[in-house]
């Protein structure tokens, strides 16, 4: 089972947006085309996990009005709700779960806000959330990013899971 480390996560994030390179038999490097992103609602499979992104929304505020965090007029929260299933033969701890990253068309990665993500879970998400996932068990999860409104484009931005191999999801 793949266990992400801080170094591996940083390495993965630094490689976002770069096309894979492979060697030909003649010794010349060639660029391989990027795999087509996984569509919204479709399940991506990697070593020990399956991920399905159910919804992607932009919101000006998370949680109840007047209580939850609020974005400035030029900002928005990108809220990604997804399902994670453990397909390995041992429990998957919360620290071992693949992290999601949000990237724009140029490959610039944005930092996830875990605190706001916890507030974005509704009662049905929270009811199914499990800290440790036993083999064959699934849970719902939420990731949230606060970004500038002006540059966000669902057609060109992507979500990537740091799995082995990495999974890339389209936002629409």
Short mmCIF file of C-alpha atoms in Angstrom, two decimals, residues 30-130:
data_model
loop_
_atom_site.label_atom_id
_atom_site.label_comp_id
_atom_site.label_asym_id
_atom_site.label_seq_id
_atom_site.Cartn_x
_atom_site.Cartn_y
_atom_site.Cartn_z
CA UNK A 30 9.62 11.76 -26.03
CA UNK A 31 6.64 13.38 -24.35
CA UNK A 32 3.74 11.03 -23.64
CA UNK A 33 0.24 12.47 -23.89
CA UNK A 34 -1.51 13.09 -20.55
CA UNK A 35 -4.24 10.63 -19.68
CA UNK A 36 -7.77 11.95 -20.05
CA UNK A 37 -9.08 13.22 -16.69
CA UNK A 38 -11.66 11.09 -14.90
CA UNK A 39 -15.14 12.56 -15.33
CA UNK A 40 -17.28 13.85 -12.50
CA UNK A 41 -19.21 10.90 -11.03
CA UNK A 42 -16.84 8.26 -12.45
CA UNK A 43 -14.63 6.15 -10.20
CA UNK A 44 -10.85 6.33 -10.40
CA UNK A 45 -8.87 3.31 -9.23
CA UNK A 46 -5.33 3.21 -7.86
CA UNK A 47 -3.30 1.02 -5.53
CA UNK A 48 -5.57 0.25 -2.58
CA UNK A 49 -8.18 2.97 -3.15
CA UNK A 50 -11.07 4.07 -5.32
CA UNK A 51 -12.14 7.71 -5.51
CA UNK A 52 -15.34 9.13 -6.99
CA UNK A 53 -15.88 12.90 -7.09
CA UNK A 54 -19.61 13.49 -6.67
CA UNK A 55 -19.96 17.28 -6.71
CA UNK A 56 -17.91 20.42 -7.23
CA UNK A 57 -19.43 23.72 -6.15
CA UNK A 58 -18.28 27.28 -5.68
CA UNK A 59 -19.60 29.06 -2.60
CA UNK A 60 -19.20 32.45 -0.98
CA UNK A 61 -19.65 31.10 2.53
CA UNK A 62 -19.24 27.74 4.25
CA UNK A 63 -21.69 26.70 6.95
CA UNK A 64 -24.64 28.66 8.33
CA UNK A 65 -24.96 32.34 7.43
CA UNK A 66 -23.17 34.57 9.90
CA UNK A 67 -21.27 31.69 11.52
CA UNK A 68 -19.08 29.95 8.92
CA UNK A 69 -16.10 31.37 7.04
CA UNK A 70 -16.96 33.87 4.33
CA UNK A 71 -15.00 34.61 1.16
CA UNK A 72 -14.24 38.20 0.17
CA UNK A 73 -16.18 39.49 -2.89
CA UNK A 74 -13.21 38.66 -5.17
CA UNK A 75 -12.80 35.15 -3.71
CA UNK A 76 -14.70 31.88 -3.75
CA UNK A 77 -14.54 28.53 -2.00
CA UNK A 78 -14.22 25.51 -4.29
CA UNK A 79 -15.94 22.61 -2.50
CA UNK A 80 -15.27 19.05 -3.71
CA UNK A 81 -17.36 16.24 -2.22
CA UNK A 82 -16.10 12.76 -2.92
CA UNK A 83 -16.22 9.13 -1.87
CA UNK A 84 -13.13 7.16 -0.89
CA UNK A 85 -13.14 3.36 -0.77
CA UNK A 86 -10.39 1.18 0.72
CA UNK A 87 -9.70 -1.66 -1.73
CA UNK A 88 -6.54 -2.83 0.06
CA UNK A 89 -6.29 -5.83 2.39
CA UNK A 90 -5.58 -3.78 5.53
CA UNK A 91 -7.07 -0.75 7.28
CA UNK A 92 -6.40 2.69 5.79
CA UNK A 93 -5.75 5.28 8.50
CA UNK A 94 -6.73 8.90 8.13
CA UNK A 95 -3.06 9.95 7.77
CA UNK A 96 -2.60 7.43 4.93
CA UNK A 97 -5.49 8.71 2.84
CA UNK A 98 -4.61 10.26 -0.50
CA UNK A 99 -4.69 14.05 -0.43
CA UNK A 100 -6.43 15.99 -3.17
CA UNK A 101 -4.89 19.02 -4.83
CA UNK A 102 -6.54 21.66 -7.01
CA UNK A 103 -4.61 22.97 -10.01
CA UNK A 104 -5.33 25.62 -12.61
CA UNK A 105 -4.76 25.29 -16.36
CA UNK A 106 -1.07 26.25 -16.03
CA UNK A 107 -0.47 23.59 -13.34
CA UNK A 108 -0.36 26.03 -10.37
CA UNK A 109 -1.41 24.10 -7.24
CA UNK A 110 -3.58 25.61 -4.51
CA UNK A 111 -3.51 24.79 -0.79
CA UNK A 112 -6.48 22.91 0.65
CA UNK A 113 -8.15 24.36 3.75
CA UNK A 114 -8.83 21.36 6.01
CA UNK A 115 -10.51 23.43 8.73
CA UNK A 116 -13.04 24.90 6.29
CA UNK A 117 -13.43 21.45 4.72
CA UNK A 118 -14.57 20.02 8.07
CA UNK A 119 -17.18 22.80 8.28
CA UNK A 120 -18.37 22.04 4.73
CA UNK A 121 -19.48 18.51 5.63
CA UNK A 122 -23.24 18.23 5.92
CA UNK A 123 -24.95 15.77 8.27
CA UNK A 124 -25.02 12.93 5.71
CA UNK A 125 -21.30 13.39 4.97
CA UNK A 126 -20.43 13.47 8.68
CA UNK A 127 -22.56 10.39 9.41
CA UNK A 128 -20.55 8.27 6.96
CA UNK A 129 -17.11 9.71 7.81
CA UNK A 130 -14.71 7.12 9.22
#
